[in-house]
PDB file of N, CA and C in Angstrom:
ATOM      1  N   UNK A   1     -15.951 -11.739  27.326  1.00 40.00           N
ATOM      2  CA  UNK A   1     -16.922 -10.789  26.803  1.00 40.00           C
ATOM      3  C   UNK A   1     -16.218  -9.444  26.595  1.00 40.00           C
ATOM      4  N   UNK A   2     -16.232  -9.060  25.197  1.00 51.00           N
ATOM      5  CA  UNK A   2     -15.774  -7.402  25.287  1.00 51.00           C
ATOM      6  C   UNK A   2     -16.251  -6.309  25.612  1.00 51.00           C
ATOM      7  N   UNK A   3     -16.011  -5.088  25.560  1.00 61.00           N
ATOM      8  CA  UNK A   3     -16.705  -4.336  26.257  1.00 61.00           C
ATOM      9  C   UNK A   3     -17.942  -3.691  25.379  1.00 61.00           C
ATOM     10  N   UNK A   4     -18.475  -4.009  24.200  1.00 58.00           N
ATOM     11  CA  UNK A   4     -19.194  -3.740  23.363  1.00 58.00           C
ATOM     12  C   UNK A   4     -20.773  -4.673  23.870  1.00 58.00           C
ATOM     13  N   UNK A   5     -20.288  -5.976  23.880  1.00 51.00           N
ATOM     14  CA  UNK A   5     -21.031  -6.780  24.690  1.00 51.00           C
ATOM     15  C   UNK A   5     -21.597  -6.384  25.608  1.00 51.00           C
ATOM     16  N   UNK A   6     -20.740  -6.136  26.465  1.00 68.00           N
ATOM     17  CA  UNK A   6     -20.704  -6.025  27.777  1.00 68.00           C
ATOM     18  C   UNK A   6     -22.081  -4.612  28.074  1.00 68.00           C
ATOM     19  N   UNK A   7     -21.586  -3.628  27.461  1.00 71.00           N
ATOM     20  CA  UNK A   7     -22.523  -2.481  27.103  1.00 71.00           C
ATOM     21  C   UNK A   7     -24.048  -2.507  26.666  1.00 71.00           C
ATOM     22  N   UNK A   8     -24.014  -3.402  25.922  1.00 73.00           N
ATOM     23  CA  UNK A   8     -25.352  -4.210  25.154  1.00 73.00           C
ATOM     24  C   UNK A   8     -25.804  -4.395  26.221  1.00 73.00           C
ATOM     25  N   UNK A   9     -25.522  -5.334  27.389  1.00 80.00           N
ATOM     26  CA  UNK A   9     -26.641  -5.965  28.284  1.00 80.00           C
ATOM     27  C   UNK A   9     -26.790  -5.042  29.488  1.00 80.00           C
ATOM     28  N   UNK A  10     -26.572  -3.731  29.399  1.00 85.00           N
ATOM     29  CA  UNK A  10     -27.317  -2.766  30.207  1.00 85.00           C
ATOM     30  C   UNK A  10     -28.664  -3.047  30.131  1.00 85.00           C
ATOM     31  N   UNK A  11     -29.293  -2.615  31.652  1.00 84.00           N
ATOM     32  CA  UNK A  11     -30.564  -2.564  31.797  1.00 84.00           C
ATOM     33  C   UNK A  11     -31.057  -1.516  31.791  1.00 84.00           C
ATOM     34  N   UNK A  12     -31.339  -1.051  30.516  1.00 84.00           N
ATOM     35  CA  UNK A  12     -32.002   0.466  31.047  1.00 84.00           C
ATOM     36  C   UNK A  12     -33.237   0.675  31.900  1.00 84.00           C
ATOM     37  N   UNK A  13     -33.688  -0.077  32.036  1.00 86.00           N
ATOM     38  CA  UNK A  13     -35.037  -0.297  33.102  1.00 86.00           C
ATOM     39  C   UNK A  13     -34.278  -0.216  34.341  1.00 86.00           C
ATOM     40  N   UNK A  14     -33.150  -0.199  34.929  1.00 89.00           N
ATOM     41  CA  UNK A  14     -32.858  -0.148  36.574  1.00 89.00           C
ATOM     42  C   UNK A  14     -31.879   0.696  36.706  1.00 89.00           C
ATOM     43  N   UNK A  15     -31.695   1.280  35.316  1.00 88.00           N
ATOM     44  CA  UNK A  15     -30.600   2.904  35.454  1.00 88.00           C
ATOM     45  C   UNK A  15     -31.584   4.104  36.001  1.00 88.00           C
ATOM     46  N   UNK A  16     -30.236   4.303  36.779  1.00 91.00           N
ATOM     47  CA  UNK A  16     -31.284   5.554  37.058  1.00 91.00           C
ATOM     48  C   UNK A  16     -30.870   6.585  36.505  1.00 91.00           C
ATOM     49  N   UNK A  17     -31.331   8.296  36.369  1.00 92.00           N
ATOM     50  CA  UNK A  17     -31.556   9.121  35.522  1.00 92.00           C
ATOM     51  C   UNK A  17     -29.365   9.613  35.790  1.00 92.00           C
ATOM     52  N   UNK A  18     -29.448   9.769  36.997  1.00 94.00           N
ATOM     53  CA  UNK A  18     -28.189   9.965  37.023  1.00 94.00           C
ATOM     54  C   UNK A  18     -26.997   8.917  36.802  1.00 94.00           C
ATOM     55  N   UNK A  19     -26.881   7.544  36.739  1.00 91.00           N
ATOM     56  CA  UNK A  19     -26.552   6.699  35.553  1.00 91.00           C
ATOM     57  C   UNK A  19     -26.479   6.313  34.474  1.00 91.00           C
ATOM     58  N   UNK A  20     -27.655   7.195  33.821  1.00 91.00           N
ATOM     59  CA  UNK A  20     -27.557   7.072  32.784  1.00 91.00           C
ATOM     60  C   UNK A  20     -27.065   8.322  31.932  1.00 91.00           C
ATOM     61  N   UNK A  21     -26.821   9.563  32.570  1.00 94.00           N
ATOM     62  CA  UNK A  21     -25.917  10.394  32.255  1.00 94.00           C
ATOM     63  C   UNK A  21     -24.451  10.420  32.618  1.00 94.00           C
ATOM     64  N   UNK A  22     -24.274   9.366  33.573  1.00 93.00           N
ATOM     65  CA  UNK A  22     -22.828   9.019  33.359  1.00 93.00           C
ATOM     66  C   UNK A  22     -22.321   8.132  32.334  1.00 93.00           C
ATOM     67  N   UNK A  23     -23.016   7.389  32.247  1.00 91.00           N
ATOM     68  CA  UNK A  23     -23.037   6.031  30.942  1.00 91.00           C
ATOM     69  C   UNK A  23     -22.509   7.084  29.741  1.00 91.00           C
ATOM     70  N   UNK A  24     -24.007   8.417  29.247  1.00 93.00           N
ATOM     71  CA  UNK A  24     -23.538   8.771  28.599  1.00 93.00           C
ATOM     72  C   UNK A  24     -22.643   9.430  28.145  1.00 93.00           C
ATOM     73  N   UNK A  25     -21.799  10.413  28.955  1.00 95.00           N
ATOM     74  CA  UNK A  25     -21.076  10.975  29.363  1.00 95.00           C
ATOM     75  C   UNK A  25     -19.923  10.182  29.256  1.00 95.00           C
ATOM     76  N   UNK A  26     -20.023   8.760  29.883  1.00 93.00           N
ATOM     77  CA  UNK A  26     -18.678   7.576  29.413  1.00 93.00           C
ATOM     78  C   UNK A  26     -18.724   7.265  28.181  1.00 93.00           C
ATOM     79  N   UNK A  27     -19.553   7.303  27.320  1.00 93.00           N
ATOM     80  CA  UNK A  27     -19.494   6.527  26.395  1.00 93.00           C
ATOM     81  C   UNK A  27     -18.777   8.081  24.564  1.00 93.00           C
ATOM     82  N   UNK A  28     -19.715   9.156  25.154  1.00 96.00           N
ATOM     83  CA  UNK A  28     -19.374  10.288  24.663  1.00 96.00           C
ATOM     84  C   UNK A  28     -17.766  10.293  24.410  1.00 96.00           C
ATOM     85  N   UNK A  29     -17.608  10.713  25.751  1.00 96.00           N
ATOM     86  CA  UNK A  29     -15.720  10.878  25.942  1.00 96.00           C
ATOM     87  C   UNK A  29     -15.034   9.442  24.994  1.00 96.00           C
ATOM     88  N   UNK A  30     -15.521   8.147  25.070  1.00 95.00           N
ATOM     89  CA  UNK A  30     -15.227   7.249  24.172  1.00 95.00           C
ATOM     90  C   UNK A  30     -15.095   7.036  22.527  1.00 95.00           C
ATOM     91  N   UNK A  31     -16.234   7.752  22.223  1.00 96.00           N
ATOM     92  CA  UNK A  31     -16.726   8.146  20.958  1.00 96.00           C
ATOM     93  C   UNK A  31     -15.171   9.064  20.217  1.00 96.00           C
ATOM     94  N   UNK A  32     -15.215  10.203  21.467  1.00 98.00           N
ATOM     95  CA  UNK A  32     -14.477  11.262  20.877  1.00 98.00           C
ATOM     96  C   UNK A  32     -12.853  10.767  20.771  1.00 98.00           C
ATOM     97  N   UNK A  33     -12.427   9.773  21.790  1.00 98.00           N
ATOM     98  CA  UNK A  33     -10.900   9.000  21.354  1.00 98.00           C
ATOM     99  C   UNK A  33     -10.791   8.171  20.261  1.00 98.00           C
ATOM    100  N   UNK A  34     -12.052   7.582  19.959  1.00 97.00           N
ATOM    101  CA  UNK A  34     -12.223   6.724  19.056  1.00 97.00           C
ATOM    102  C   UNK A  34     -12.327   7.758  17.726  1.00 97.00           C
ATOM    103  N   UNK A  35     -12.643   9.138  17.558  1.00 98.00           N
ATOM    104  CA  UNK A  35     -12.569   9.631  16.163  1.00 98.00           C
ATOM    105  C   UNK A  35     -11.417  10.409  16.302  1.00 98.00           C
ATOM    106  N   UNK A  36     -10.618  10.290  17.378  1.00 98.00           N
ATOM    107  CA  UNK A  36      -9.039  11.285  17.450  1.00 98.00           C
ATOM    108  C   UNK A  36      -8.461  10.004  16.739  1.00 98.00           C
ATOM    109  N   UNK A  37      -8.498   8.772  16.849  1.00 98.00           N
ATOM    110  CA  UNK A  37      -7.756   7.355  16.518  1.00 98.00           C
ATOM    111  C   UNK A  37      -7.862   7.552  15.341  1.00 98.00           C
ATOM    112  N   UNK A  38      -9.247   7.382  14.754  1.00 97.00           N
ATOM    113  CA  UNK A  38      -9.518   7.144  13.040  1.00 97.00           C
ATOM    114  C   UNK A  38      -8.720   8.348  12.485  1.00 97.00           C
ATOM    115  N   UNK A  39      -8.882   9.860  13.219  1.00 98.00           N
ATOM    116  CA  UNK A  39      -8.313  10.730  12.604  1.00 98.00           C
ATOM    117  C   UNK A  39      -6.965  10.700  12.115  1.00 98.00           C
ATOM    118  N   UNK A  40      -5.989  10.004  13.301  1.00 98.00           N
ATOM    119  CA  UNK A  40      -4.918  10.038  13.211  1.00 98.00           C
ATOM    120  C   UNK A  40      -4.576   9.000  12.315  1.00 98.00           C
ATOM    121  N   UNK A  41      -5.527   7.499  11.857  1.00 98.00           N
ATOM    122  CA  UNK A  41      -5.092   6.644  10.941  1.00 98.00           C
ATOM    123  C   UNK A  41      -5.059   7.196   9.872  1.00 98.00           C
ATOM    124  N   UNK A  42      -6.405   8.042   9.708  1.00 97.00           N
ATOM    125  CA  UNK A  42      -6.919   8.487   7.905  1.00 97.00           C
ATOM    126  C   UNK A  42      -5.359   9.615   7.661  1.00 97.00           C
ATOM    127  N   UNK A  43      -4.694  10.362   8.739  1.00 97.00           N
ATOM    128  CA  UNK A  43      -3.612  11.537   8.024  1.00 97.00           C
ATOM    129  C   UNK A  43      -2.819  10.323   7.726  1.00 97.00           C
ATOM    130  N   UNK A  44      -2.194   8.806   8.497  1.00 97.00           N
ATOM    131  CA  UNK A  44      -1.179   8.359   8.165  1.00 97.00           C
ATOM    132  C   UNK A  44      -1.548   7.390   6.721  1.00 97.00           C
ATOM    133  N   UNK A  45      -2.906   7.257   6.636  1.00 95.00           N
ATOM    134  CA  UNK A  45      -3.349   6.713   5.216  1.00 95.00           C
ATOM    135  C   UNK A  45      -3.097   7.664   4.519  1.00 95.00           C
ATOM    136  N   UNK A  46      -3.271   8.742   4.125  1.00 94.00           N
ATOM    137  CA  UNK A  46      -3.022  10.242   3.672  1.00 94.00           C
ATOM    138  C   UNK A  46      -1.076  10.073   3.019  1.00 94.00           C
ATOM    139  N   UNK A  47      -0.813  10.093   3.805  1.00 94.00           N
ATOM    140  CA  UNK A  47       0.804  10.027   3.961  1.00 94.00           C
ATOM    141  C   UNK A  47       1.195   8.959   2.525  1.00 94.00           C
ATOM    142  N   UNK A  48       0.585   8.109   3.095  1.00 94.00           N
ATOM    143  CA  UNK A  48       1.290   6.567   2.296  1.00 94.00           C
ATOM    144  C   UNK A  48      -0.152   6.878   1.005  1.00 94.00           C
ATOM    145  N   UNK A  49      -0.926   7.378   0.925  1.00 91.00           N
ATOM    146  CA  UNK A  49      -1.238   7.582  -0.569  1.00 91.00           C
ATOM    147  C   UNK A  49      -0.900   8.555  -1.097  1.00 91.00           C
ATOM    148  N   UNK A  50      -0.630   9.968  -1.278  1.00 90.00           N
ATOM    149  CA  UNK A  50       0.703  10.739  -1.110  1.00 90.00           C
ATOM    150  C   UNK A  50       1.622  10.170  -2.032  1.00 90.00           C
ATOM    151  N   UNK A  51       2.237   9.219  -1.509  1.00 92.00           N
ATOM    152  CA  UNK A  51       3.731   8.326  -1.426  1.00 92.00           C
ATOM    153  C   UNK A  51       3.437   7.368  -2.699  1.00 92.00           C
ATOM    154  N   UNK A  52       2.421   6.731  -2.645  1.00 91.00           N
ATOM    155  CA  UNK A  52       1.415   5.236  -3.746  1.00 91.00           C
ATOM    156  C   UNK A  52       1.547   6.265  -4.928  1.00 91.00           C
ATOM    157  N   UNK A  53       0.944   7.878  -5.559  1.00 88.00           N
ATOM    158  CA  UNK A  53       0.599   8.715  -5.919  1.00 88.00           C
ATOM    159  C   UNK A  53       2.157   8.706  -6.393  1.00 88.00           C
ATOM    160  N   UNK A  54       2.623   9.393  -6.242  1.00 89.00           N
ATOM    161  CA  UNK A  54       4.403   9.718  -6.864  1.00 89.00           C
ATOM    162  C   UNK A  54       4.845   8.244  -7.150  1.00 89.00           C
ATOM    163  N   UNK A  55       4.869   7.554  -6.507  1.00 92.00           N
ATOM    164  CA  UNK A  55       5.490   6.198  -7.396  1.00 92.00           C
ATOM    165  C   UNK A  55       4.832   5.579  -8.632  1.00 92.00           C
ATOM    166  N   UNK A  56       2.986   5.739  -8.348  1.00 90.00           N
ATOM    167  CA  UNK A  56       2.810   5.283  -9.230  1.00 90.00           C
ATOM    168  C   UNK A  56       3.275   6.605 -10.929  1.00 90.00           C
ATOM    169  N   UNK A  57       3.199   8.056 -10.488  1.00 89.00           N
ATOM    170  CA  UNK A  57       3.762   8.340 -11.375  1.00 89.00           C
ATOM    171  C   UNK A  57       4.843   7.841 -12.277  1.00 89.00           C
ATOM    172  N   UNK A  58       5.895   7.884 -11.371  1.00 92.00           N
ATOM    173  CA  UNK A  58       7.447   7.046 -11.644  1.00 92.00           C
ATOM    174  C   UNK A  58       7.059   5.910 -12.531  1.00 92.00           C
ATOM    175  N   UNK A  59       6.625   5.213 -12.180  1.00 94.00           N
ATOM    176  CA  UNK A  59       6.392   3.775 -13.020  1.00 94.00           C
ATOM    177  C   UNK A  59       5.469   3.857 -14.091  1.00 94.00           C
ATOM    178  N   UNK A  60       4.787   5.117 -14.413  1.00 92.00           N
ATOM    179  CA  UNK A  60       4.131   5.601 -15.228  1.00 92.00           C
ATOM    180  C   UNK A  60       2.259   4.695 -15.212  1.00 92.00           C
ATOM    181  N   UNK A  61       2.233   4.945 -14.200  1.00 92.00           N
ATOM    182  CA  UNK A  61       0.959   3.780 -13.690  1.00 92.00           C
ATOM    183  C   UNK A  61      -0.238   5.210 -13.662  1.00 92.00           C
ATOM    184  N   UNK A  62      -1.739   4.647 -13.945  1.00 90.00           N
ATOM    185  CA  UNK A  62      -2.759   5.625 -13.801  1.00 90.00           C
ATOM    186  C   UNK A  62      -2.662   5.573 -12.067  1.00 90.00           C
ATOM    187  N   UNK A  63      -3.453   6.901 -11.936  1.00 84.00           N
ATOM    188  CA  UNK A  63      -4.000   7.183 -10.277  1.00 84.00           C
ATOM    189  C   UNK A  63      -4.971   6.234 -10.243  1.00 84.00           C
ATOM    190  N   UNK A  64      -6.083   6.275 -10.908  1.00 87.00           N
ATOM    191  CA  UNK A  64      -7.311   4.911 -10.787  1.00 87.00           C
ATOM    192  C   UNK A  64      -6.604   3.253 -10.728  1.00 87.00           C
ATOM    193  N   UNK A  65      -7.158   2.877  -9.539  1.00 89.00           N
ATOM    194  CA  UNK A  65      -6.507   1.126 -10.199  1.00 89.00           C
ATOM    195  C   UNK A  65      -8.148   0.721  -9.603  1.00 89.00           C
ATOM    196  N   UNK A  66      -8.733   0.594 -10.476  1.00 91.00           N
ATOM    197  CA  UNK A  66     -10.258  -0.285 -10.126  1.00 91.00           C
ATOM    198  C   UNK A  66      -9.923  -1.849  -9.132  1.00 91.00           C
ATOM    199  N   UNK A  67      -9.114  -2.440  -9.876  1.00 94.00           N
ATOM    200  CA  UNK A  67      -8.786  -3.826  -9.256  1.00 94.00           C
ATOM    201  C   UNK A  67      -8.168  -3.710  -8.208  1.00 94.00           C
ATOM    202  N   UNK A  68      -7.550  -2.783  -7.773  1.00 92.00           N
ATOM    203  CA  UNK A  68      -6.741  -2.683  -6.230  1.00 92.00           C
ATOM    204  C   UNK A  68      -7.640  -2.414  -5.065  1.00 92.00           C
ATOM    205  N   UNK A  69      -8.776  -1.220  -5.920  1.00 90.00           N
ATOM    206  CA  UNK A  69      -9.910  -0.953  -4.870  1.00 90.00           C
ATOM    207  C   UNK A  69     -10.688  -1.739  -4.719  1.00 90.00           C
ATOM    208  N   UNK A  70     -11.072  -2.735  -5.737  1.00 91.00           N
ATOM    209  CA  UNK A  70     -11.977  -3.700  -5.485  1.00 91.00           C
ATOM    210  C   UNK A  70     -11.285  -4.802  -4.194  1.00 91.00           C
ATOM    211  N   UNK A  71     -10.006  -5.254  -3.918  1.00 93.00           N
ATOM    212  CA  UNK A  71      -9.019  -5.852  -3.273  1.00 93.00           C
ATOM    213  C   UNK A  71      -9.140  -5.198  -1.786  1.00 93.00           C
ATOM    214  N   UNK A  72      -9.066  -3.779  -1.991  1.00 91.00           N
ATOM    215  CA  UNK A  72      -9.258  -3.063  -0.507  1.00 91.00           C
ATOM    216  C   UNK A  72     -10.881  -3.531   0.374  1.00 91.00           C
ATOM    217  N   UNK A  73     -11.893  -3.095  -1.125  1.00 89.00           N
ATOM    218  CA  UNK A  73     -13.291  -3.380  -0.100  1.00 89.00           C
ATOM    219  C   UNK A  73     -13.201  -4.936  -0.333  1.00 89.00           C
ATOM    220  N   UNK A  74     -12.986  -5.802  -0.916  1.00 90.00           N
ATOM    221  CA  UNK A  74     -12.683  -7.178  -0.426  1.00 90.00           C
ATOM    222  C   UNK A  74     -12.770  -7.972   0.705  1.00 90.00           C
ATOM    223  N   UNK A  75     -11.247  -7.296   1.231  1.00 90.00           N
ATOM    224  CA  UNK A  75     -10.658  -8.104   2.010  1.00 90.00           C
ATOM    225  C   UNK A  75     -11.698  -6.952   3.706  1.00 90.00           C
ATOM    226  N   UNK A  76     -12.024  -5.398   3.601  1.00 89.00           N
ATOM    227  CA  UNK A  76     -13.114  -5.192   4.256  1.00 89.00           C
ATOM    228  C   UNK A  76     -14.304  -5.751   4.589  1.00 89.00           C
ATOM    229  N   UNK A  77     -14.772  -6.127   3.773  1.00 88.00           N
ATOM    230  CA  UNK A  77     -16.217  -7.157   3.762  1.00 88.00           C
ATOM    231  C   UNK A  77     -15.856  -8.244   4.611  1.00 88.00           C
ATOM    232  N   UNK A  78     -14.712  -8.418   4.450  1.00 88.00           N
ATOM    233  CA  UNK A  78     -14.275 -10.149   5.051  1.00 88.00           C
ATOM    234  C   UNK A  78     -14.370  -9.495   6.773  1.00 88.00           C
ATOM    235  N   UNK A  79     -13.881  -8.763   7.587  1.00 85.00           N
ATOM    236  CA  UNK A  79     -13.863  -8.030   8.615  1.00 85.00           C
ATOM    237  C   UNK A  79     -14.852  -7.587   9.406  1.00 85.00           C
ATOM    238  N   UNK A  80     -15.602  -6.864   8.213  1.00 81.00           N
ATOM    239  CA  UNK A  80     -16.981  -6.271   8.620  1.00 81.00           C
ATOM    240  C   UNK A  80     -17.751  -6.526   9.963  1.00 81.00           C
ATOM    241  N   UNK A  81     -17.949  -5.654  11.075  1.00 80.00           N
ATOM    242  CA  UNK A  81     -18.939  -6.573  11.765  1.00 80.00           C
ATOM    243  C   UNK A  81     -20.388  -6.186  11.624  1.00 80.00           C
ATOM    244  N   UNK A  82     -21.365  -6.942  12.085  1.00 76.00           N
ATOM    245  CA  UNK A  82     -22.824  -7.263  11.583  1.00 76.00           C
ATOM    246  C   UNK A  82     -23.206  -5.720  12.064  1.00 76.00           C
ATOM    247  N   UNK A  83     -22.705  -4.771  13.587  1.00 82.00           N
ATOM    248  CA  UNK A  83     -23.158  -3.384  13.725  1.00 82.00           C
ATOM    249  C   UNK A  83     -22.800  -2.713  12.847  1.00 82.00           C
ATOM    250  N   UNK A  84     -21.947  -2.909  12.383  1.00 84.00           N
ATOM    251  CA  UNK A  84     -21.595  -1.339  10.866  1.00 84.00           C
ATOM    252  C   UNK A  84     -22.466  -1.889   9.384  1.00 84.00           C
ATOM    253  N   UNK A  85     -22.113  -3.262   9.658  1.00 86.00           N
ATOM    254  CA  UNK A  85     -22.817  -4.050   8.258  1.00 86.00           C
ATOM    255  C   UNK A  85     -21.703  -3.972   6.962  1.00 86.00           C
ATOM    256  N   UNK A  86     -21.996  -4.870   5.629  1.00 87.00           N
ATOM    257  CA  UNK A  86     -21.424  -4.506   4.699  1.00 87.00           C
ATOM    258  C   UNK A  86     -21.630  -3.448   4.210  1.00 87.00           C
ATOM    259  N   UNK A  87     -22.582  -3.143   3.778  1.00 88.00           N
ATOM    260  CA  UNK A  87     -23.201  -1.907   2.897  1.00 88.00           C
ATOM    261  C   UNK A  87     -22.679  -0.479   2.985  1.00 88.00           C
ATOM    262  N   UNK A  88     -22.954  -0.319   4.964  1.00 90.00           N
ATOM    263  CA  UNK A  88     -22.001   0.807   5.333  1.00 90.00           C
ATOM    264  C   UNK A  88     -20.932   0.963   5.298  1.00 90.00           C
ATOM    265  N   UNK A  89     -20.215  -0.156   5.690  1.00 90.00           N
ATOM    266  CA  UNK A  89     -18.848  -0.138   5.539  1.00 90.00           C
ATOM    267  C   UNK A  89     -18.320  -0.085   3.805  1.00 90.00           C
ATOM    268  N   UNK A  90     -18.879  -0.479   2.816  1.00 89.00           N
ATOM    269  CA  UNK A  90     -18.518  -0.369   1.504  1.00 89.00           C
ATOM    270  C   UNK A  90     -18.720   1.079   1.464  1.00 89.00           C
ATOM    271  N   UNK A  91     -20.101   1.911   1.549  1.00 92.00           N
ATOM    272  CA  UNK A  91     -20.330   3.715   1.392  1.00 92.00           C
ATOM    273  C   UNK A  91     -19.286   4.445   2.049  1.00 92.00           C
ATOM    274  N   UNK A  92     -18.695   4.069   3.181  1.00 93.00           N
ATOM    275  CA  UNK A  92     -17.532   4.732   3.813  1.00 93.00           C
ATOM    276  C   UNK A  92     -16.850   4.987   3.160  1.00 93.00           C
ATOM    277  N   UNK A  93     -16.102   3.347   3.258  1.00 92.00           N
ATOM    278  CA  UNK A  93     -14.523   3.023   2.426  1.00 92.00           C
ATOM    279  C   UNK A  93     -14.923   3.917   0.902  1.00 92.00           C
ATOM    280  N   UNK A  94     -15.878   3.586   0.208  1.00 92.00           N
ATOM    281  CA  UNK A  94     -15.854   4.495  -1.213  1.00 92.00           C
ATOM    282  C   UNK A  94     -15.713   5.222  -1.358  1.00 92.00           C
ATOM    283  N   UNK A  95     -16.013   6.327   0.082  1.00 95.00           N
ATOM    284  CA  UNK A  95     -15.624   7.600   0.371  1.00 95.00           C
ATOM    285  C   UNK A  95     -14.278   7.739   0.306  1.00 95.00           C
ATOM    286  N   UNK A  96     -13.321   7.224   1.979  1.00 95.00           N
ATOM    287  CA  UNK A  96     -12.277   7.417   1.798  1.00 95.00           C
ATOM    288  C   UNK A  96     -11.446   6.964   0.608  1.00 95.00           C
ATOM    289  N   UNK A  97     -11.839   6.415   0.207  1.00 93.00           N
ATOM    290  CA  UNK A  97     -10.946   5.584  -1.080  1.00 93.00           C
ATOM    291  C   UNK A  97     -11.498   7.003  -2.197  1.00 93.00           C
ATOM    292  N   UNK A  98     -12.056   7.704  -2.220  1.00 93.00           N
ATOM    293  CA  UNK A  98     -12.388   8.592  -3.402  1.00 93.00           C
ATOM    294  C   UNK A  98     -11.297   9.753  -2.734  1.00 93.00           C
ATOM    295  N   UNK A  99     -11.585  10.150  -1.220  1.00 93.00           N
ATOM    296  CA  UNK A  99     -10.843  10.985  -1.229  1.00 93.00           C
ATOM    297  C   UNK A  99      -9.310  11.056  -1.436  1.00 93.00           C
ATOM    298  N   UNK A 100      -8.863   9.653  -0.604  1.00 92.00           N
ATOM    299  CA  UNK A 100      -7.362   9.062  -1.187  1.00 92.00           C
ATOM    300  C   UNK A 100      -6.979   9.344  -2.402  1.00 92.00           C
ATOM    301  N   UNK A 101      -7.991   8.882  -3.522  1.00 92.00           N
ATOM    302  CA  UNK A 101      -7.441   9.279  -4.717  1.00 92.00           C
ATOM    303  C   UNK A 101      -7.015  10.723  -5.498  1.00 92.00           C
ATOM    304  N   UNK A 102      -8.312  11.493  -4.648  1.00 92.00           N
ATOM    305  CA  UNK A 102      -8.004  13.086  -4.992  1.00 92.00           C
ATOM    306  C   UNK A 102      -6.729  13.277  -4.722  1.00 92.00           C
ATOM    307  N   UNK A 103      -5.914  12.596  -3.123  1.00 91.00           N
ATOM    308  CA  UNK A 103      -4.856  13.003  -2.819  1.00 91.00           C
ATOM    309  C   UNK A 103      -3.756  12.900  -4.013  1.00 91.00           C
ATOM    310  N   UNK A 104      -4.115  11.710  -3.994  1.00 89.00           N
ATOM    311  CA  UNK A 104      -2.672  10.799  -5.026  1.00 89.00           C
ATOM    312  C   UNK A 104      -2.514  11.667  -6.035  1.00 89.00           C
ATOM    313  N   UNK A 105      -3.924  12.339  -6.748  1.00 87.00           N
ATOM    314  CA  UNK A 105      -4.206  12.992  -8.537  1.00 87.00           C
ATOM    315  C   UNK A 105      -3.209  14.547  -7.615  1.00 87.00           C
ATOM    316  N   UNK A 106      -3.182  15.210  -6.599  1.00 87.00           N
ATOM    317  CA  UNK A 106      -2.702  16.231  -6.326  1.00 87.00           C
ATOM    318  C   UNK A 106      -1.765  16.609  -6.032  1.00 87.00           C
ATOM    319  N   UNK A 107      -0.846  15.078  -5.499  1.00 82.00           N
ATOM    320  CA  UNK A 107       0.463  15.112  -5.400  1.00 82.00           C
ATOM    321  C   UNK A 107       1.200  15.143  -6.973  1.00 82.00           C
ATOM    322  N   UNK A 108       0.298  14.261  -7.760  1.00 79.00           N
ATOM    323  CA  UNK A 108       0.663  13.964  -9.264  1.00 79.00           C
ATOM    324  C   UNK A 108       0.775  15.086  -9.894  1.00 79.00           C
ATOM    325  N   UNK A 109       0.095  15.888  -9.897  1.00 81.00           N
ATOM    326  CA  UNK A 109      -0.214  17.153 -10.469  1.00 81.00           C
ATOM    327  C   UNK A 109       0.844  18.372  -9.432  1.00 81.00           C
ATOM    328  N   UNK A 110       1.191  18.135  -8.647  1.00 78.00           N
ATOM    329  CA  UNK A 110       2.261  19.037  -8.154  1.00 78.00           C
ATOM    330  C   UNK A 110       3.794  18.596  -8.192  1.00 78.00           C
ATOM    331  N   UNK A 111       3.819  17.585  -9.246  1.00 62.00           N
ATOM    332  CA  UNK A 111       5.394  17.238  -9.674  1.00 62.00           C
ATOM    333  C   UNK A 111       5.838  17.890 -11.168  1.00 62.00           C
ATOM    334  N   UNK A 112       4.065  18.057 -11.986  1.00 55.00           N
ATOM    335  CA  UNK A 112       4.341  18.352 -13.281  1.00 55.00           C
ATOM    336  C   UNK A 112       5.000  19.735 -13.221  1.00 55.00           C
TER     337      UNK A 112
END
């Protein structure tokens, strides 16, 4: 059982008031490593689109590749779990994947 599970089958009926401000308090501090993590993935995604951005210049390729992004939320959907859902997880990724691209168009535009 993981610890997501594991969390689920709390009883909140036999917590008491000061358990359940440690819970939250545990789970808070959790939250906040867990968006230092994503943070630190999205700068090293940052990096390597950046990098995607100047090559695809070089090779004389557009910043848009529709079919690559469709490939990214793809193989996401396949992953997905049922708490985030598809849907959310597609509105995210469309996000980061929009902002990625701003990156790529800004590196492009600071070679001309």
């Amino acid at each position: 059982m993981n610890e997501a599970q594991h969390l689920t089958e709390i009883d909140f009926e036999t917590l008491t008031e000061e358990e359940s401000r440690e819970l939250l308090n545990m789970l808070r501090s959790e939250v906040d490593n867990i968006d230092a993590e994503i943070v630190e993935l999205l700068n090293e995604r940052a990096k390597r689109a950046a990098l995607i951005g100047k090559i695809k210049k070089f090779l004389g390729r557009p910043n848009y590749s529709p079919q690559r992004e469709k490939e990214i939320i793809k193989k996401l959907l396949q992953i997905a779990d049922a708490q985030l859902g598809p849907s959310a997880l597609m509105r995210i990724y469309e996000r980061i994947i929009d902002e990625f691209r701003a990156i790529q168009r800004r590196e492009r535009e600071k070679e001309v």
